mmCIF file of C-alpha atoms in Angstrom:
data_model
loop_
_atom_site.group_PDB
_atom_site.id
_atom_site.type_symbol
_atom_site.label_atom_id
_atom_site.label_comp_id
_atom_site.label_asym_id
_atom_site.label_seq_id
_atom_site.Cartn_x
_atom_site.Cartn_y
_atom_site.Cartn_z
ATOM 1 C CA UNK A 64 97.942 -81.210 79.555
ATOM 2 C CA UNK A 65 99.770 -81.926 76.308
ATOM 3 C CA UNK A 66 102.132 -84.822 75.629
ATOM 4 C CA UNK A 67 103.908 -86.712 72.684
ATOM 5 C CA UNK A 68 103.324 -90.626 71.914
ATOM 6 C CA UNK A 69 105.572 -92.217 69.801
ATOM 7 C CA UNK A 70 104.681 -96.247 68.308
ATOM 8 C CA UNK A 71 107.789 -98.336 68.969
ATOM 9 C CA UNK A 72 109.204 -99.136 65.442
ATOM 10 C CA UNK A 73 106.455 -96.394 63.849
ATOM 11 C CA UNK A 74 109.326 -94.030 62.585
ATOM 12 C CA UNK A 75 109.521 -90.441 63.020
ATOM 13 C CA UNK A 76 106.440 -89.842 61.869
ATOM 14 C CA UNK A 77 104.558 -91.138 64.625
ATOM 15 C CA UNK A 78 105.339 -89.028 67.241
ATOM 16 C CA UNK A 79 102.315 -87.356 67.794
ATOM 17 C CA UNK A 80 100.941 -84.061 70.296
ATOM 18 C CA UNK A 81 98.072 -85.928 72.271
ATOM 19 C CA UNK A 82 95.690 -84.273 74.705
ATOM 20 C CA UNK A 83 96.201 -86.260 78.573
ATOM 21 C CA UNK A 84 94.198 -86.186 81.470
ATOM 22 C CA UNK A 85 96.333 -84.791 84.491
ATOM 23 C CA UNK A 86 97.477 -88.118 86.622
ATOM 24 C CA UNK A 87 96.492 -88.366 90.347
ATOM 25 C CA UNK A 88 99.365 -88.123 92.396
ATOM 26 C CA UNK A 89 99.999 -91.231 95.041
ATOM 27 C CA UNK A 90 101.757 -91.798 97.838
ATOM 28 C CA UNK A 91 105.610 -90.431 97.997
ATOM 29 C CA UNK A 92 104.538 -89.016 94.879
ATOM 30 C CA UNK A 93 105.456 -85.336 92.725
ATOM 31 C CA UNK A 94 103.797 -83.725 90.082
ATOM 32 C CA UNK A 95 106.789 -81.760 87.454
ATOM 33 C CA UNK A 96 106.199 -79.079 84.949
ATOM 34 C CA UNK A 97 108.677 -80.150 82.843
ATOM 35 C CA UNK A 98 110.675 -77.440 81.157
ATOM 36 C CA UNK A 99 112.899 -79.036 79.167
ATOM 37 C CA UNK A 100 114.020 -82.345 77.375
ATOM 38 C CA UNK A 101 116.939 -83.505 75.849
ATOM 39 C CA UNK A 102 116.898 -86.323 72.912
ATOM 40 C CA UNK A 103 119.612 -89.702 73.295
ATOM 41 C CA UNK A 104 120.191 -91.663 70.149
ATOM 42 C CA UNK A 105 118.290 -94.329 72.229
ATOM 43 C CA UNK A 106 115.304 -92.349 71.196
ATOM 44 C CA UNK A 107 115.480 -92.917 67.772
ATOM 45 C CA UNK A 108 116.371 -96.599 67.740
ATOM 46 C CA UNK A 109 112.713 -96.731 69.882
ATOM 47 C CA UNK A 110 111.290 -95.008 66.875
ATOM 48 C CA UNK A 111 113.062 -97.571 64.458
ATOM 49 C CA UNK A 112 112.201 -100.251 66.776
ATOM 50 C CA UNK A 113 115.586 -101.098 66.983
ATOM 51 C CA UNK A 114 115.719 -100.743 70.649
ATOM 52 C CA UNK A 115 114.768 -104.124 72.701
ATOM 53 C CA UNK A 116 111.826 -102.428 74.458
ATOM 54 C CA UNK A 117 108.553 -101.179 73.690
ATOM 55 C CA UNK A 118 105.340 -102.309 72.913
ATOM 56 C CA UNK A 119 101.995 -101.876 71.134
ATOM 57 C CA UNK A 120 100.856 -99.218 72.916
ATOM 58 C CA UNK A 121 102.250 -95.598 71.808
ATOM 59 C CA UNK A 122 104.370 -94.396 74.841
ATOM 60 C CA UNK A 123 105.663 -90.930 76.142
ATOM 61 C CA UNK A 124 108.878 -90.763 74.866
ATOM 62 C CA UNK A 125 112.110 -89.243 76.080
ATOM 63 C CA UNK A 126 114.230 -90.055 79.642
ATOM 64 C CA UNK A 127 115.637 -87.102 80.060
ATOM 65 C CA UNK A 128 114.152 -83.523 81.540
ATOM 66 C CA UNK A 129 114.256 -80.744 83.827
ATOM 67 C CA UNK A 130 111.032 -79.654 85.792
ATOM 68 C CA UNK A 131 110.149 -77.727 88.481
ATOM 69 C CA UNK A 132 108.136 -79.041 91.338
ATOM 70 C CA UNK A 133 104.760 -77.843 91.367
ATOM 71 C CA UNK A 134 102.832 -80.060 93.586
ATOM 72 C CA UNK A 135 103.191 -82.841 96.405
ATOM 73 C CA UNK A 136 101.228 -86.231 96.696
ATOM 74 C CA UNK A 137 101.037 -87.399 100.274
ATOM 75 C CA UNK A 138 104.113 -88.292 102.166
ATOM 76 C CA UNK A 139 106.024 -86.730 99.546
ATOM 77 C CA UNK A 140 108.736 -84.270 101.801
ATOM 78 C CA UNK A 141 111.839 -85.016 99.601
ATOM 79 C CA UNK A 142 111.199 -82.114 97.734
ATOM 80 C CA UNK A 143 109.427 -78.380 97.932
ATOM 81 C CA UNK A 144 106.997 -76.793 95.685
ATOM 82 C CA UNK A 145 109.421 -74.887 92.993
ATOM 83 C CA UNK A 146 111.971 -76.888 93.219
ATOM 84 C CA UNK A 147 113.828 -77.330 89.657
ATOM 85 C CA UNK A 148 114.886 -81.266 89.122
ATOM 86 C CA UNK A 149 116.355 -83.711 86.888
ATOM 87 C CA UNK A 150 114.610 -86.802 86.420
ATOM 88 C CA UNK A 151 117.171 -90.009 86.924
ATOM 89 C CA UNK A 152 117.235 -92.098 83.469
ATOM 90 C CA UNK A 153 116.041 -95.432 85.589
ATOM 91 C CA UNK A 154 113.349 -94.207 87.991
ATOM 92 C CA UNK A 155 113.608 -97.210 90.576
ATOM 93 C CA UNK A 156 117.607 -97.316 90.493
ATOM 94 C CA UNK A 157 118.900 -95.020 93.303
ATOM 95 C CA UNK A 158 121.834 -96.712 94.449
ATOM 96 C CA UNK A 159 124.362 -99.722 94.741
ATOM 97 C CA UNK A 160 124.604 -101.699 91.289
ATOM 98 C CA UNK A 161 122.250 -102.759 88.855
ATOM 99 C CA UNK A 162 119.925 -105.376 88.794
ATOM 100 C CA UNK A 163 117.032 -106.774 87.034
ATOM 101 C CA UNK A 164 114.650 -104.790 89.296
ATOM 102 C CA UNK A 165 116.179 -101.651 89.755
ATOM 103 C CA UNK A 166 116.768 -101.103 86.255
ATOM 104 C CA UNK A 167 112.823 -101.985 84.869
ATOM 105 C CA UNK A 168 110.667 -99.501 83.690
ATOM 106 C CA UNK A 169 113.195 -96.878 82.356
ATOM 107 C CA UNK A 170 111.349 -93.600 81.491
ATOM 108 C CA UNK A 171 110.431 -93.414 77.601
ATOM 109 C CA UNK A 172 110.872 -97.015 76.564
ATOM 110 C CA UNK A 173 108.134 -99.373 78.426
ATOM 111 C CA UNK A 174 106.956 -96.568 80.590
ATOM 112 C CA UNK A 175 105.735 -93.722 79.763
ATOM 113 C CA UNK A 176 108.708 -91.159 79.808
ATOM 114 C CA UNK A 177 108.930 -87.187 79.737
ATOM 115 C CA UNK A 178 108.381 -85.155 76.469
ATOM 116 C CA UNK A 179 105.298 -83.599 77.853
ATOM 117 C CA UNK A 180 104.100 -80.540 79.530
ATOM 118 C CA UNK A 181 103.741 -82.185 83.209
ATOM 119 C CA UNK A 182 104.772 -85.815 84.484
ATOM 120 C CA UNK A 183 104.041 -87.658 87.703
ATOM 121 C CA UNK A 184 106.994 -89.307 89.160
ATOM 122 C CA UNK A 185 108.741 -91.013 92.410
ATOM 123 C CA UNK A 186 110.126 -88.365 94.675
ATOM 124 C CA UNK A 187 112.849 -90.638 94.825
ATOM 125 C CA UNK A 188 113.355 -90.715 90.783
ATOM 126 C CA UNK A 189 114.758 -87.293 90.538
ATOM 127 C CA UNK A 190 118.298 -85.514 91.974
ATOM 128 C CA UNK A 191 118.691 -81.829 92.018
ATOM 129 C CA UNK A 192 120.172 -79.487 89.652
ATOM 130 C CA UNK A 193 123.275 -77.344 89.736
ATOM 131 C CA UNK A 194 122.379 -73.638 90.241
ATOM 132 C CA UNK A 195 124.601 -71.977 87.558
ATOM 133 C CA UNK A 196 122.637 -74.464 84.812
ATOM 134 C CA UNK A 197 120.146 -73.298 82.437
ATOM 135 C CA UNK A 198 117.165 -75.338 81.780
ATOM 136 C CA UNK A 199 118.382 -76.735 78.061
ATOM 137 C CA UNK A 200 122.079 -77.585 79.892
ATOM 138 C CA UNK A 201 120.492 -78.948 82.907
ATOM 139 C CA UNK A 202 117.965 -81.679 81.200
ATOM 140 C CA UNK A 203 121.344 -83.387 79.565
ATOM 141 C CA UNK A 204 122.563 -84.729 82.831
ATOM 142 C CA UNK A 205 120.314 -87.820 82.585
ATOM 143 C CA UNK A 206 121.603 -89.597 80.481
ATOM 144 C CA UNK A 207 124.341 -88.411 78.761
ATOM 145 C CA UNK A 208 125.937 -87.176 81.983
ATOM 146 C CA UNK A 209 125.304 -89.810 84.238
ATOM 147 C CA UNK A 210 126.869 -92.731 81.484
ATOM 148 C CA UNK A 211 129.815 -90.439 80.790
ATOM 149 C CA UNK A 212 130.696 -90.217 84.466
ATOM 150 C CA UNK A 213 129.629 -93.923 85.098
ATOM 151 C CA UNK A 214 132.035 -94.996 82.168
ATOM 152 C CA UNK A 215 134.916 -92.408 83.509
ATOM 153 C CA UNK A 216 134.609 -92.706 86.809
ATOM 154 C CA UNK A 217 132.546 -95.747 88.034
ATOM 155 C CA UNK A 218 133.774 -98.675 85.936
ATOM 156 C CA UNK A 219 136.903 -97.120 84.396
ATOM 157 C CA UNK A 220 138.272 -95.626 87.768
ATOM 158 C CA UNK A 221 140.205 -93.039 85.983
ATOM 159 C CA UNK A 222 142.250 -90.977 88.398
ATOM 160 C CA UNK A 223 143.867 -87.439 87.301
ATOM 161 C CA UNK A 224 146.805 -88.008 84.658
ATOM 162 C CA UNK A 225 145.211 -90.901 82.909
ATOM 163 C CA UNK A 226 143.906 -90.814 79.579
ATOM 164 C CA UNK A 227 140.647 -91.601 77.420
ATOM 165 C CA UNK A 228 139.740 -92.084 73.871
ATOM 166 C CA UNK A 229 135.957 -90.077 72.902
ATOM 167 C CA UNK A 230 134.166 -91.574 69.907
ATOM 168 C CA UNK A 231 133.100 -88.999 67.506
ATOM 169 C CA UNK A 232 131.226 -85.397 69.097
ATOM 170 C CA UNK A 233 127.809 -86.491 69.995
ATOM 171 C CA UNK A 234 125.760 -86.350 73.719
ATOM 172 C CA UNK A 235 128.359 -88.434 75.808
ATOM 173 C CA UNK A 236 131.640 -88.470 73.938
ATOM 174 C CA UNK A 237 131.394 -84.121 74.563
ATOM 175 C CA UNK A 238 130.065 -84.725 77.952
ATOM 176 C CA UNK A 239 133.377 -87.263 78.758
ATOM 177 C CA UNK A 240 135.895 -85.008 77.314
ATOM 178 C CA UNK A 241 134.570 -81.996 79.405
ATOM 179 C CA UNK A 242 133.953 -84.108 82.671
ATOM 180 C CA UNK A 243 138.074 -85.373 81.604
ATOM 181 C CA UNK A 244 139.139 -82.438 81.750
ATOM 182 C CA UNK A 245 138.281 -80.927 84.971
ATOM 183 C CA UNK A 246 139.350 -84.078 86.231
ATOM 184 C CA UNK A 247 142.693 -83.650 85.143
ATOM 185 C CA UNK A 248 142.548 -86.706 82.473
ATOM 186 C CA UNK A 249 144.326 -86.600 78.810
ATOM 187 C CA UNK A 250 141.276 -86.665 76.030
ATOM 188 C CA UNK A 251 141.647 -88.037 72.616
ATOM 189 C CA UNK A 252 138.733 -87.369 70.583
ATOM 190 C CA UNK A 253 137.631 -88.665 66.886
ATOM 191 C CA UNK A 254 135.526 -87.120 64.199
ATOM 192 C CA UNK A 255 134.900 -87.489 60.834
ATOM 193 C CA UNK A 256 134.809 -83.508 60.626
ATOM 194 C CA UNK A 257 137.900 -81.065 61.228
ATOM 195 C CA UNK A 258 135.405 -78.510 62.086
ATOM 196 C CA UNK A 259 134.099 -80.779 65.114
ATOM 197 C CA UNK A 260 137.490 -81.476 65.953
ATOM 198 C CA UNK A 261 138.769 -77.941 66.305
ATOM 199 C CA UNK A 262 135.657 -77.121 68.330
ATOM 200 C CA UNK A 263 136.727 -80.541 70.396
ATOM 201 C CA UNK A 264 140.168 -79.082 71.069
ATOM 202 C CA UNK A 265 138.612 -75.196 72.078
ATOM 203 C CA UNK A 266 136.850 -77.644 74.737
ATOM 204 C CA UNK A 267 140.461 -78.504 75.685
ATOM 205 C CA UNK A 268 140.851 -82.244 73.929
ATOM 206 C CA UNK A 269 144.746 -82.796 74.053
ATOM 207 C CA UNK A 270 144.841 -85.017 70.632
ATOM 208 C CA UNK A 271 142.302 -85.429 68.112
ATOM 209 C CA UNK A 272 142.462 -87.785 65.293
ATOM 210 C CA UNK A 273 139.919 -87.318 61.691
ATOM 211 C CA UNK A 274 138.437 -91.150 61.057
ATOM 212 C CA UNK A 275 138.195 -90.250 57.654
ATOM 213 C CA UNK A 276 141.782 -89.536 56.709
ATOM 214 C CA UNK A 277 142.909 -91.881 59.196
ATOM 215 C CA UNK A 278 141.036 -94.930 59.018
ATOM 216 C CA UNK A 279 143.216 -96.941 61.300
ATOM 217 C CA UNK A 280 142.806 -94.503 63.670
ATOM 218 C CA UNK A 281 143.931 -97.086 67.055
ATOM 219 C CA UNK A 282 147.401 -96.944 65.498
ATOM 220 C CA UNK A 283 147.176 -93.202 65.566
ATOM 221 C CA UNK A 284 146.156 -93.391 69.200
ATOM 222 C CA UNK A 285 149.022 -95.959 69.796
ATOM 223 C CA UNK A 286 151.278 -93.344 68.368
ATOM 224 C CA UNK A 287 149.916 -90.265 70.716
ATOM 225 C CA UNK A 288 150.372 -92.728 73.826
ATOM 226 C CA UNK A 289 154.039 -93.549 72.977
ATOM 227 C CA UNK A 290 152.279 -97.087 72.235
ATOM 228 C CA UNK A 291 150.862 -97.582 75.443
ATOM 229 C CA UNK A 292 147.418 -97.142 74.068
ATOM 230 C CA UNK A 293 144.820 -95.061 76.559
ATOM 231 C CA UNK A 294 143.559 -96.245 79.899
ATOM 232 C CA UNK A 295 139.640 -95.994 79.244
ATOM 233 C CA UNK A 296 137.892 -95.903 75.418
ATOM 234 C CA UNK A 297 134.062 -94.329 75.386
ATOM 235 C CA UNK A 298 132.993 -96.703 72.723
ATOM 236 C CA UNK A 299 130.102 -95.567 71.117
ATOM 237 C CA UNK A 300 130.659 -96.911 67.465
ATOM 238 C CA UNK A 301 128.991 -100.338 67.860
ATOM 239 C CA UNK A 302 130.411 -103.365 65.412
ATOM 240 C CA UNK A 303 132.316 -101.165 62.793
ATOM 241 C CA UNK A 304 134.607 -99.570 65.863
ATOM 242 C CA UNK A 305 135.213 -102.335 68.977
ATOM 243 C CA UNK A 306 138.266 -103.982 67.107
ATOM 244 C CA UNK A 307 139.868 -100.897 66.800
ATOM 245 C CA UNK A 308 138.891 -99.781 70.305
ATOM 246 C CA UNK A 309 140.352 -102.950 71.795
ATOM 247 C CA UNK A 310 143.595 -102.518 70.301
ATOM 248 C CA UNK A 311 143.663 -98.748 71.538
ATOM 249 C CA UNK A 312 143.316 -99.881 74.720
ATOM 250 C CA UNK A 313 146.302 -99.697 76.936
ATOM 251 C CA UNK A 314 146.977 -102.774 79.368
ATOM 252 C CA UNK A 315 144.587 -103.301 81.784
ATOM 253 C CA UNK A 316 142.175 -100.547 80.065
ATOM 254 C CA UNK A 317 138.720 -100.509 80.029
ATOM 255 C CA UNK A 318 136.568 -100.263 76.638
ATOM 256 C CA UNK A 319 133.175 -98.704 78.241
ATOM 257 C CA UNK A 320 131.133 -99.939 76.259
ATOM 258 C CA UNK A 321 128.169 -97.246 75.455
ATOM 259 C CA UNK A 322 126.402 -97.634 72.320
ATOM 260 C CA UNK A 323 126.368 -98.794 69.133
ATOM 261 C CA UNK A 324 125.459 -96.566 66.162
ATOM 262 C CA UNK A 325 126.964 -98.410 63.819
ATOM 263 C CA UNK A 326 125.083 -101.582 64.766
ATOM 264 C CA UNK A 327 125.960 -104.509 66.932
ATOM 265 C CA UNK A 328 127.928 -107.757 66.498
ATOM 266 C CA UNK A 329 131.031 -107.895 64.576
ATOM 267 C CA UNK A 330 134.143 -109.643 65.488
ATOM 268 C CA UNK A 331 135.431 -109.245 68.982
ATOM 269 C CA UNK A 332 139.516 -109.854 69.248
ATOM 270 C CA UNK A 333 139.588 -112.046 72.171
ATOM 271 C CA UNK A 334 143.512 -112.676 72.010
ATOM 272 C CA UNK A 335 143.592 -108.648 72.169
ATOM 273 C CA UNK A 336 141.607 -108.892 75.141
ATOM 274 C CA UNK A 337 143.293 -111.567 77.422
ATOM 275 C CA UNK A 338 147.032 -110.599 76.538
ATOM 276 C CA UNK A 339 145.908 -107.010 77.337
ATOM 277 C CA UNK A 340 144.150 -107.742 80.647
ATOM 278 C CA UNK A 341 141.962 -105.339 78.991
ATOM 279 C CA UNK A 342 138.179 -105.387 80.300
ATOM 280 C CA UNK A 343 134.434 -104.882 78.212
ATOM 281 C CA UNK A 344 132.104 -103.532 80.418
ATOM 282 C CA UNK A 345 128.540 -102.378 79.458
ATOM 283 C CA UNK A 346 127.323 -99.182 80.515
ATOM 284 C CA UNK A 347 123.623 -98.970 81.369
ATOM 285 C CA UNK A 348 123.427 -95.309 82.310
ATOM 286 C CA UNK A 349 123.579 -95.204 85.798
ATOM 287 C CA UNK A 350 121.847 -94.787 89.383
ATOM 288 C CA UNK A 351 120.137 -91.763 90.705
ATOM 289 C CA UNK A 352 123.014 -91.450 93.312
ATOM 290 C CA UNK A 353 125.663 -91.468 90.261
ATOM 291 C CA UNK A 354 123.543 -88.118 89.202
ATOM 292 C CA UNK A 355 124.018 -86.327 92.691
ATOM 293 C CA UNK A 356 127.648 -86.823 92.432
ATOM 294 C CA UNK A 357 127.801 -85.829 88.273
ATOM 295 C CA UNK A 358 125.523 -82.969 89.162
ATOM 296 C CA UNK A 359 128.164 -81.693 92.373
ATOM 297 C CA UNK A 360 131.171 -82.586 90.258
ATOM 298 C CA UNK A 361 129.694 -80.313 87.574
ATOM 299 C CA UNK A 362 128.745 -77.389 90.329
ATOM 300 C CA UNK A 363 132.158 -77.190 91.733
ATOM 301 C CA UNK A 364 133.637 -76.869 88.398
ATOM 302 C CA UNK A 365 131.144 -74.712 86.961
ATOM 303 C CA UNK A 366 130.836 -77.240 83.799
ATOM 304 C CA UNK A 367 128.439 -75.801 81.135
ATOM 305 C CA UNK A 368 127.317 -79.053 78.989
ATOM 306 C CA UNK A 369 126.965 -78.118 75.373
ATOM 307 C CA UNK A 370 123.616 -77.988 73.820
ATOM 308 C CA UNK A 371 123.974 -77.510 70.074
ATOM 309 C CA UNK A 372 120.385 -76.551 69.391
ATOM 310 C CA UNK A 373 117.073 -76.099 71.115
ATOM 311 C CA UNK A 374 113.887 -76.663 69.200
ATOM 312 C CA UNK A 375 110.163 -75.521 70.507
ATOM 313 C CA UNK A 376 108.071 -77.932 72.161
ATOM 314 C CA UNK A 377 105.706 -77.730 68.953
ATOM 315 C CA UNK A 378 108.832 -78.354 66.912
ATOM 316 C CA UNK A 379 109.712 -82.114 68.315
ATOM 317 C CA UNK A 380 109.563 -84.055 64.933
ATOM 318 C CA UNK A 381 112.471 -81.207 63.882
ATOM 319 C CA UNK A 382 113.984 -82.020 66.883
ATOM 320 C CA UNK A 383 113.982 -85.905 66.234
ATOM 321 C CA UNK A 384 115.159 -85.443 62.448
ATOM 322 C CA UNK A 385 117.945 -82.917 63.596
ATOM 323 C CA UNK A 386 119.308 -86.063 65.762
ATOM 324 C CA UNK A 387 119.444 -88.268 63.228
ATOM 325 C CA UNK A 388 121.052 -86.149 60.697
ATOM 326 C CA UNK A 389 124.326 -86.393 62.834
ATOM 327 C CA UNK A 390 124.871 -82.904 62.187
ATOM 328 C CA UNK A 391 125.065 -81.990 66.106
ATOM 329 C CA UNK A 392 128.078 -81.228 68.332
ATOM 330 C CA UNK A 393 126.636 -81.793 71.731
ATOM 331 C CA UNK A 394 122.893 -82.331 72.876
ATOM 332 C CA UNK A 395 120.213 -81.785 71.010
ATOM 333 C CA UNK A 396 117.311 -80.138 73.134
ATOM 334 C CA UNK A 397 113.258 -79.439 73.632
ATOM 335 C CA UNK A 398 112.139 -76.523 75.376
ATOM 336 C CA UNK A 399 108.780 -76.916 76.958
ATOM 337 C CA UNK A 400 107.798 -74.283 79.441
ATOM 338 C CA UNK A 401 109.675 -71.445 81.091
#
């Protein structure tokens, strides 16, 4: 079967098609034709080597897929032959909170992860799919999904009339606003683009605010709150947006703290935080069982995730380069069979 490698820290360029011998399948264990993958920004700081994992060895890259069950290693009744799949970001996680063990090997980084035509995986490392998803929507639960509901609903706590601020119009921040919404939540969403923000508010964000024109954007999102500032910020922005997150904050908010695309570090306004009572937390994804529940949220309200654009399993290098143009609205996909 055909895979991709990628050298941590080899650029772009190094992702390479590779010819694999099929794995044998152990105990408890299922072999996936994978169908369909869907790129993080994680994926190119692993192919910057910007991203504190990875070693020598080229790896399978990727976390994030949708497969169908095509065979069954011994004590492996979980699961039945055709069954389609999405694989959960950390593959030993399943529930309860995270720990040093339960969050090793994540798929793609120091194990070998999914952009390939068939993986071998934990019957336990995978949740089920909602019915009404295509293959491209389904394979952006795993990540994206699962650390926009984990960030909404896990650590923020957000109940129905609350509000959140959404960082810009990538993978999570479109994933948040749509999983806000059905949850009855107020969305403010940022963009350096009016064009992304008009598609933001068809997608029913209540406010949206254009960095560019309005570089102190918190006191824009003080304004919209009545200066209150919002219950829960997806901060995605890294050092050159956490001040300004922070002060959007309202009392006793919680600045989920995602990613960080403009880099890390930076000053941090501690007087902000303790007279606030407002709270950092770091979002590491999230546990198979936080996929079950995104993926039944997401059936009972018939949520369609937005894929901006699908590229051929041949065409993964496009794929890669599309990402990091910034150019996307949404989740950036592979399909691979099917």
């Amino acid at each position: 079967m055909k895979a991709y490698r990628i050298r941590a820290g080899g650029g772009i360029d190094s992702l390479a098609l590779t010819d694999e011998a099929r794995a044998p399948l152990g105990a408890g264990q299922i072999r996936l034709r994978v169908r369909a993958v869907s790129l993080n920004f994680r994926d190119l700081m692993i192919a910057d080597g910007r991203y504190p994992a990875g070693g020598e060895r080229p790896v399978i890259p990727a976390s994030d897929a949708v497969a169908e069950v095509i065979e069954l290693g011994p004590d492996a009744g979980r699961w039945a032959l055709g069954d389609r799949v999405a694989t959960s970001f950390f593959p030993h996680w399943h529930a309860g909170a995270a720990n040093p063990r339960n969050t090793r090997d994540p798929f793609g980084a120091d194990a070998d992860g999914v952009l390939a035509e068939e993986i071998v995986v934990s019957q336990e490392s995978v949740f089920a799919v909602p019915a009404h998803l295509d293959d491209l929507q389904a394979a952006t639960l795993t990540c994206a999904g699962v650390t926009a509901w984990n960030a909404l609903f896990v650590e923020a706590g957000l109940r129905p009339g609350q509000s959140v601020l959404l960082l810009g119009t990538g993978g999570v921040s479109i994933w948040g606003l749509q999983l806000a919404k059905a949850a009855g939540l107020r969305a403010i969403v940022t963009s350096s683009s009016d064009d992304k923000l008009e598609r933001a508010r068809a997608l029913g964000a209540d406010a949206t605010i254009n960095y560019r024109t309005q570089p102190e954007w918190q006191d824009e999102v003080l304004r919209l709150t009545g200066g209150a500032g919002v219950d829960a910020v997806l901060e995605v922005g890294g050092s050159g947006t956490l001040t300004r997150s922070v002060r959007a904050a309202a009392m006793n908010g919680t600045v989920a703290i995602i990613g960080g695309v403009s880099g890390f570090g930076g000053d941090l306004d501690a007087i902000a935080l303790i007279m606030g009572a407002k709270r950092l937390s770091g979002i590491f994804v999230g546990s198979r069982s936080m996929g079950e529940d995104l993926a039944r949220f997401v059936e009972v309200n018939r949520i369609v995730p937005v894929v901006d654009r699908s590229f051929a399993f041949e065409q993964a290098r496009e794929a890669y380069r599309y990402l990091e143009s910034g150019s996307h609205f949404g989740k950036v996909t592979i399909k691979v069979a099917g």
